[in-house]
Amino acid sequence: IPHDDPATFALLQTGETTGLFQLESAGMRKYLKELKPTTIGDISAMISLYRPGPMANIPKFIAAKNGYVEAQYLHPDLEPILEESYGVIVYQEQVMAIVTKVAGFTTEQGYKFIKAIAKKNAELLQQQKEPFVAGALERGYSSGIIEELWRLFEPFQRYSFNKAHTMAYAHVTYRTAYMKTHFPAEFMAAVLCSHRDTQEKLGADIAECRRMGISVLPPDINHSEADFSVENGAIRFGLAAIKNVGTSVVESLVAERQRNGPFTSLEDFCQRIDARTLNKKALESLIKAGCLDCFGDRASLLHQIDRIITLALQTARTAAAGKISMFDRANEQPTPIFAITPSRRDPTNLKQYYSWERELLGVYFGEHPLNALTSRLHQHNTIAIGEITEDILGTKVTIAGMLTTSRTIATKSGQPMLYATIEDLSGTIEVTVFPRLYENTRQLWEANYILLITGRLDQRNDSYQVVCDSVERLPDHDVMAARRHLRITIPPLHDPLHDRLRLERVALALRDAPGNDTVELRVRTPVGLVLLATPTLRTQWSLDLEERIQHLLGRDALEVFHQPHELLAAAS
């Protein structure tokens, strides 16, 4: 990996560092955008500065690094020591070098000095002040310079790094940035694997994937591996990340599929699963998470879950008794015994789907309106709720999410104020709206509205909350009805094989984005437009899907209508 890759530093300069070692916090991202790092040394310095001890020096370092101000040195003797950090004390080694140069400390004395800093021991550090002052005075430094140096040393005892430590960190950080830049899907799949047991982080990571234009596909019994995996440039959700589904269940399912191929039907699934590992709770979670959508509607599958378990147990007992071999089981055609409704996204059940997916996966798939807004929200510099951390308490943040619940209370003066729960794709947070703002924005605080909220991040009862300063409502708020009609016109290549291949790729793109938007497929032929029947095809429009269709067919191939009035107008 080259250490001077321009594309990697371009990524770091944008502050889009979700998933990168040491650089994920909102505060760090803010400073990276201001710093505009160009070397691994810059990364090392920022990692070291972003600590309670030297943090106050960050603006000075950034200003000098970018040439806004000249580097300043308290004394000419300090320039060789602090030149690399533009006159700012960044590392413990620099402190050691200064006390050696200014006070005449031996190497051993200098080591004891920074050891007092590293141990965060104020009393031990104070013991070093007298010999430092005496040595500096003896070597001709003024009392003013000595006192100023001591003032600069003191914050380092709160928490600071040595350079050896942060340079090692910086190299790992740079390598993660390089991977994210040049192998984005593979890198984000690895990040998701590392966070698979922490749903809050999974939500934030998947939101970052969508921001990057990487599709994250829902879990599927015939496509998912145990962990997150890359599938044709997209990331497939891993089975092991589903809540209540144990490792033994996942390993058994994946191994069976690898040995004997995909599960072809629900009956086939029942006859091939290991009933000793797949208990009812795990099967229920797989169904609710959408892993068995290829077999039918989730509600219908759940209704017959006992029959599924019974058939699996019967098959296992029969096999154990030696009445049927595994070879026979793999080759026989099972008689359908289930009456399962085909898989569909009934708008009346969407809230239930969201609830299941949020509980079991930590993220929403399909037509949740925030999916389509991900790229647009990036323009507002929003922070994912799951990314909020203690280090940005007291700062102003902007969040976007769906209002799920709210309650009003009366203040002591009898004025109404509001507590609202806002949910995005990575988590939930409470928003406090004081009386004056609530009075002026009362009509916006409705359930299922997507809101853009700016306010101060606070903490209440060990939970984060946003004290709202401003709010606006974003479009695409109605989650209960089809919102769009997609008209796709396929120009001919006059090559039947390529035409068919291109049509299959379009269909795959639409299926990869399941939702409630209707689709109209038209093929342009020498004799005119031919309409393909797609009565059951549904998808979810997003900027990602639009770009994928345009890449396959050209920029004019897709028209998007907001039902019903735009479609009627187009028809007329």
XYZ file of N, CA and C in Angstrom, residues 137-300:
492
model
N 16.153 28.459 34.832
C 16.715 29.749 35.242
C 18.234 29.715 35.143
N 18.810 28.607 35.558
C 20.264 28.472 35.524
C 20.794 28.536 34.099
N 19.999 28.104 33.127
C 20.437 28.097 31.731
C 20.033 29.377 31.002
N 19.499 30.355 31.758
C 19.290 31.690 31.206
C 17.936 31.973 30.615
N 16.950 31.117 30.823
C 15.608 31.381 30.304
C 14.859 32.281 31.278
N 14.009 33.164 30.722
C 13.281 34.104 31.577
C 12.182 33.392 32.345
N 11.794 33.978 33.461
C 10.731 33.383 34.277
C 9.410 33.344 33.517
N 9.195 34.359 32.630
C 7.956 34.376 31.848
C 7.866 33.184 30.914
N 8.962 32.862 30.227
C 8.971 31.712 29.315
C 8.809 30.412 30.100
N 9.482 30.344 31.266
C 9.401 29.130 32.088
C 7.972 28.877 32.541
N 7.297 29.926 33.008
C 5.917 29.770 33.472
C 4.975 29.399 32.323
N 5.225 30.002 31.159
C 4.371 29.688 30.008
C 4.553 28.237 29.573
N 5.808 27.751 29.592
C 6.047 26.352 29.253
C 5.341 25.420 30.234
N 5.445 25.767 31.527
C 4.781 24.923 32.526
C 3.268 24.902 32.315
N 2.713 26.026 31.930
C 1.275 26.109 31.651
C 0.906 25.201 30.481
N 1.803 25.085 29.501
C 1.552 24.206 28.360
C 1.707 22.735 28.725
N 2.590 22.449 29.709
C 2.794 21.057 30.117
C 1.599 20.487 30.883
N 1.001 21.317 31.736
C 0.019 20.816 32.704
C -1.165 20.069 32.073
N -1.746 20.568 30.956
C -2.892 19.826 30.395
C -2.548 18.406 29.951
N -1.262 18.154 29.650
C -0.877 16.831 29.146
C -1.101 15.726 30.167
N -1.175 16.085 31.454
C -1.374 15.062 32.471
C -2.801 14.509 32.447
N -3.731 15.224 31.743
C -5.115 14.740 31.690
C -5.265 13.547 30.754
N -4.418 13.414 29.783
C -4.411 12.279 28.860
C -3.703 12.732 27.590
N -2.572 12.140 27.316
C -1.839 12.477 26.102
C -1.130 11.220 25.597
N -0.660 11.281 24.346
C -0.029 10.136 23.719
C 1.447 10.385 23.464
N 2.195 9.297 23.367
C 3.558 9.423 22.846
C 3.524 9.165 21.346
N 4.548 9.661 20.668
C 4.540 9.608 19.206
C 4.629 8.184 18.685
N 5.412 7.340 19.373
C 5.533 5.954 18.923
C 4.165 5.283 18.862
N 3.348 5.588 19.850
C 2.004 5.011 19.940
C 1.124 5.520 18.791
N 1.089 6.829 18.605
C 0.163 7.389 17.616
C 0.618 7.150 16.183
N 1.924 7.058 15.938
C 2.357 6.729 14.578
C 1.932 5.308 14.211
N 2.005 4.402 15.189
C 1.523 3.040 14.935
C 0.025 3.062 14.630
N -0.726 3.824 15.432
C -2.159 3.989 15.172
C -2.398 4.583 13.781
N -1.609 5.604 13.451
C -1.830 6.329 12.195
C -1.648 5.426 10.983
N -0.685 4.506 11.051
C -0.482 3.587 9.930
C -1.683 2.649 9.772
N -2.217 2.151 10.880
C -3.414 1.310 10.801
C -4.584 2.140 10.269
N -4.722 3.357 10.754
C -5.787 4.256 10.296
C -5.692 4.487 8.796
N -4.481 4.791 8.319
C -4.288 5.060 6.898
C -4.657 3.836 6.059
N -4.275 2.642 6.558
C -4.579 1.430 5.796
C -6.082 1.180 5.716
N -6.798 1.447 6.801
C -8.259 1.290 6.726
C -8.847 2.300 5.752
N -8.290 3.513 5.730
C -8.778 4.525 4.789
C -8.487 4.111 3.350
N -7.320 3.518 3.121
C -6.964 3.047 1.784
C -7.940 1.970 1.322
N -8.253 1.030 2.223
C -9.191 -0.037 1.871
C -10.586 0.515 1.586
N -11.025 1.456 2.397
C -12.355 2.033 2.177
C -12.408 2.774 0.848
N -11.292 3.395 0.461
C -11.233 4.150 -0.789
C -11.245 3.240 -2.004
N -10.434 2.182 -1.974
C -10.213 1.368 -3.168
C -10.990 0.055 -3.185
N -11.434 -0.412 -2.048
C -12.222 -1.644 -1.972
C -13.418 -1.403 -1.049
N -14.294 -0.460 -1.427
C -15.330 0.003 -0.478
C -16.288 -1.090 -0.018
N -16.768 -1.935 -0.939
C -17.738 -2.963 -0.538
C -17.080 -3.988 0.379
N -15.882 -4.425 0.005
C -15.184 -5.419 0.832
C -14.854 -4.841 2.205
N -14.417 -3.586 2.231
C -14.064 -2.972 3.509
C -15.287 -2.838 4.409
N -16.394 -2.334 3.856
C -17.575 -2.132 4.688
C -18.171 -3.473 5.122
N -18.036 -4.504 4.296
C -18.483 -5.835 4.724
C -17.676 -6.290 5.934
N -16.365 -6.011 5.916
C -15.516 -6.373 7.058
C -15.894 -5.580 8.303
N -16.204 -4.296 8.126
C -16.634 -3.466 9.256
C -17.928 -4.026 9.854
N -18.865 -4.384 8.988
C -20.127 -4.952 9.457
C -19.895 -6.268 10.199
N -18.969 -7.083 9.705
C -18.654 -8.341 10.408
C -18.144 -8.048 11.817
N -17.314 -7.027 11.954
C -16.734 -6.723 13.268
C -17.773 -6.186 14.244
N -18.886 -5.673 13.716
C -19.927 -5.083 14.568
C -21.198 -5.931 14.603
N -21.118 -7.181 14.156
C -22.356 -7.929 13.955
C -23.107 -8.196 15.259
N -22.437 -8.122 16.397
C -23.105 -8.355 17.683
C -23.555 -7.063 18.355
N -23.392 -5.926 17.670
C -23.779 -4.630 18.230
C -24.709 -3.940 17.249
N -26.014 -4.084 17.468
C -26.982 -3.602 16.481
C -26.910 -2.096 16.258
N -26.606 -1.326 17.312
C -26.535 0.121 17.154
C -25.469 0.488 16.120
N -24.313 -0.194 16.202
C -23.245 0.091 15.247
C -23.595 -0.431 13.856
N -24.289 -1.560 13.797
C -24.695 -2.084 12.491
C -25.557 -1.078 11.743
N -26.495 -0.464 12.458
C -27.371 0.514 11.813
C -26.594 1.673 11.227
N -25.612 2.186 11.999
C -24.798 3.300 11.512
C -23.933 2.873 10.331
N -23.393 1.649 10.390
C -22.547 1.156 9.300
C -23.353 0.987 8.010
N -24.569 0.458 8.136
C -25.387 0.251 6.943
C -25.843 1.583 6.360
N -26.111 2.551 7.231
C -26.420 3.898 6.736
C -25.242 4.462 5.958
N -24.017 4.193 6.422
C -22.826 4.650 5.704
C -22.693 3.939 4.360
N -22.990 2.643 4.314
C -22.962 1.923 3.038
C -23.906 2.574 2.035
N -25.097 2.875 2.483
C -26.079 3.469 1.576
C -25.640 4.852 1.127
N -25.017 5.605 2.031
C -24.496 6.923 1.654
C -23.427 6.779 0.580
N -22.623 5.714 0.679
C -21.548 5.472 -0.280
C -22.048 4.886 -1.592
N -23.340 4.578 -1.670
C -23.878 3.977 -2.886
C -23.720 2.478 -2.949
N -23.425 1.842 -1.803
C -23.289 0.388 -1.753
C -24.620 -0.197 -1.286
N -25.219 -1.031 -2.098
C -26.476 -1.661 -1.701
C -26.215 -2.707 -0.624
N -27.057 -2.723 0.399
C -27.007 -3.767 1.415
C -28.259 -4.606 1.241
N -28.068 -5.859 0.867
C -29.182 -6.741 0.551
C -29.672 -7.444 1.810
N -30.965 -7.693 1.905
C -31.507 -8.330 3.118
C -31.035 -9.768 3.251
N -31.140 -10.335 4.456
C -30.732 -11.724 4.634
C -31.629 -12.651 3.826
N -31.031 -13.702 3.296
C -31.766 -14.636 2.446
C -31.213 -16.033 2.684
N -32.095 -16.972 2.897
C -31.680 -18.332 3.238
C -30.846 -18.969 2.133
N -31.032 -18.520 0.886
C -30.308 -19.120 -0.234
C -29.103 -18.310 -0.692
N -28.877 -17.145 -0.122
C -27.766 -16.305 -0.570
C -26.837 -15.858 0.552
N -27.333 -15.727 1.760
C -26.517 -15.205 2.858
C -25.509 -16.240 3.343
N -24.313 -15.765 3.632
C -23.335 -16.574 4.340
C -23.529 -16.342 5.838
N -22.678 -16.966 6.636
C -22.771 -16.731 8.079
C -22.490 -15.274 8.393
N -21.457 -14.718 7.761
C -21.100 -13.328 7.984
C -21.534 -12.479 6.794
N -21.342 -11.174 6.905
C -21.624 -10.281 5.789
C -20.681 -10.626 4.638
N -21.199 -10.590 3.422
C -20.391 -10.987 2.266
C -20.682 -10.056 1.101
N -19.743 -10.012 0.167
C -19.904 -9.173 -1.027
C -20.511 -10.013 -2.133
N -21.563 -9.464 -2.736
C -22.316 -10.197 -3.765
C -22.589 -9.259 -4.934
N -21.819 -9.418 -6.018
C -21.977 -8.571 -7.217
C -21.905 -7.085 -6.886
N -20.947 -6.720 -6.059
C -20.748 -5.313 -5.721
C -21.615 -4.815 -4.589
N -22.579 -5.614 -4.150
C -23.429 -5.263 -3.004
C -22.978 -6.079 -1.794
N -23.524 -5.762 -0.641
C -23.208 -6.504 0.580
C -24.459 -7.253 1.017
N -24.299 -8.544 1.238
C -25.416 -9.363 1.688
C -25.365 -9.505 3.210
N -26.493 -9.268 3.850
C -26.592 -9.354 5.310
C -26.299 -10.784 5.762
N -25.478 -10.937 6.793
C -25.073 -12.245 7.278
C -26.079 -12.851 8.239
N -26.256 -14.156 8.150
C -27.229 -14.847 9.005
C -26.841 -14.769 10.476
N -25.545 -14.768 10.770
C -25.104 -14.778 12.163
C -25.384 -13.459 12.872
N -25.718 -12.415 12.107
C -26.012 -11.112 12.710
C -27.483 -10.973 13.084
N -28.292 -12.001 12.808
C -29.714 -11.956 13.139
C -29.889 -12.349 14.604
N -30.600 -11.538 15.333
C -30.828 -11.797 16.751
C -31.603 -13.109 16.940
N -31.240 -13.851 17.970
C -31.900 -15.112 18.362
C -31.575 -16.293 17.463
N -30.674 -16.112 16.495
C -30.281 -17.219 15.622
C -28.850 -17.607 16.005
N -28.696 -18.761 16.602
C -27.401 -19.163 17.126
C -26.408 -19.586 16.061
N -25.138 -19.670 16.469
C -24.065 -20.049 15.548
C -24.272 -21.439 14.971
N -24.717 -22.385 15.800
C -24.901 -23.761 15.325
C -25.967 -23.832 14.236
N -27.033 -23.033 14.378
C -28.084 -22.991 13.359
C -27.522 -22.481 12.044
N -26.792 -21.381 12.121
C -26.242 -20.753 10.918
C -25.266 -21.694 10.222
N -24.358 -22.274 10.974
C -23.363 -23.173 10.377
C -24.028 -24.363 9.706
N -25.075 -24.893 10.338
C -25.787 -26.032 9.774
C -26.478 -25.665 8.467
N -27.159 -24.511 8.426
C -27.875 -24.084 7.221
C -26.919 -23.826 6.068
N -25.836 -23.104 6.339
C -24.876 -22.767 5.275
C -24.195 -24.025 4.758
N -23.830 -24.926 5.668
C -23.161 -26.163 5.250
C -24.075 -27.020 4.379
N -25.351 -27.120 4.749
C -26.302 -27.903 3.961
C -26.471 -27.310 2.572
N -26.556 -26.005 2.491
C -26.715 -25.341 1.195
C -25.466 -25.534 0.320
N -24.297 -25.480 0.933
C -23.060 -25.674 0.179
C -22.931 -27.104 -0.337
N -23.432 -28.071 0.434
C -23.342 -29.467 0.017
C -24.338 -29.805 -1.095
N -25.583 -29.358 -0.932
C -26.660 -29.847 -1.797
C -27.392 -28.764 -2.579
N -26.869 -27.545 -2.563
C -27.453 -26.486 -3.367
C -28.561 -25.731 -2.659
N -29.129 -24.720 -3.329
C -30.154 -23.878 -2.706
C -31.391 -24.675 -2.296
N -32.127 -24.148 -1.332
C -33.408 -24.731 -0.931
C -34.440 -24.322 -1.974
N -35.111 -25.298 -2.567
C -35.981 -25.012 -3.706
C -37.428 -24.711 -3.312
N -37.821 -25.095 -2.113
C -39.185 -24.850 -1.651
C -39.209 -24.958 -0.139
N -40.333 -24.614 0.443
C -40.457 -24.732 1.889
C -40.382 -26.191 2.316
N -41.000 -27.084 1.515
C -40.944 -28.512 1.832
C -39.505 -29.026 1.759
N -38.791 -28.589 0.738
C -37.388 -28.976 0.584
C -36.566 -28.478 1.776
N -36.857 -27.256 2.195
C -36.170 -26.681 3.355
C -36.417 -27.542 4.605
N -37.676 -27.925 4.811
C -38.021 -28.723 5.998
C -37.321 -30.076 5.996
N -37.168 -30.671 4.827
C -36.585 -31.999 4.752
C -35.060 -31.981 4.834
N -34.457 -30.802 4.660
C -32.986 -30.756 4.645
C -32.379 -30.085 5.867
N -33.140 -29.320 6.626
C -32.563 -28.643 7.781
C -32.301 -29.642 8.892
N -31.386 -29.272 9.768
C -31.066 -30.105 10.926
C -31.991 -29.705 12.070
N -33.002 -30.515 12.304
C -34.009 -30.186 13.317
C -33.426 -30.166 14.728
N -32.238 -30.751 14.891
C -31.612 -30.737 16.223
C -31.090 -29.357 16.593
N -30.767 -28.548 15.594
C -30.224 -27.214 15.877
C -31.244 -26.103 15.667
N -32.179 -26.293 14.729
C -33.125 -25.224 14.393
C -34.362 -25.323 15.275
N -34.363 -24.599 16.386
C -35.531 -24.599 17.260
C -36.565 -23.583 16.777
N -37.691 -23.563 17.443
C -38.796 -22.705 17.008
C -38.434 -21.232 17.081
N -37.725 -20.816 18.134
C -37.354 -19.409 18.293
C -36.455 -18.950 17.151
N -35.478 -19.783 16.793
C -34.566 -19.417 15.712
C -35.306 -19.348 14.383
N -36.189 -20.322 14.114
C -36.948 -20.325 12.864
C -37.854 -19.102 12.784
N -38.494 -18.764 13.886
C -39.354 -17.573 13.926
C -38.558 -16.320 13.592
N -37.351 -16.221 14.123
C -36.514 -15.044 13.859
C -36.081 -14.999 12.402
N -35.763 -16.152 11.824
C -35.390 -16.193 10.407
C -36.547 -15.725 9.528
N -37.754 -16.149 9.872
C -38.932 -15.749 9.089
C -39.178 -14.253 9.220
N -39.189 -13.764 10.456
C -39.467 -12.344 10.684
C -38.408 -11.441 10.050
N -37.170 -11.925 9.985
C -36.086 -11.135 9.396
C -36.120 -11.144 7.875
N -37.006 -11.965 7.291
C -37.151 -11.995 5.836
C -36.308 -13.034 5.137
N -35.628 -13.919 5.890
C -34.746 -14.915 5.266
C -35.507 -15.905 4.403
N -36.773 -16.144 4.710
C -37.567 -17.129 3.972
C -38.606 -16.461 3.071
N -38.407 -15.199 2.726
C -39.348 -14.505 1.841
C -39.458 -15.194 0.490
N -38.408 -15.936 0.084
C -38.459 -16.632 -1.205
C -39.507 -17.743 -1.203
N -39.980 -18.151 -0.024
C -40.974 -19.220 0.079
C -42.391 -18.697 0.269
N -42.534 -17.450 0.723
C -43.875 -16.940 0.929
C -43.920 -15.773 1.892
N -45.131 -15.309 2.123
C -45.351 -14.154 2.992
C -44.993 -14.490 4.440
N -44.407 -13.529 5.143
C -43.930 -13.787 6.504
C -45.061 -14.169 7.447
N -46.158 -13.444 7.362
C -47.281 -13.750 8.257
C -47.804 -15.157 8.004
N -47.865 -15.545 6.728
C -48.346 -16.880 6.376
C -47.383 -17.955 6.867
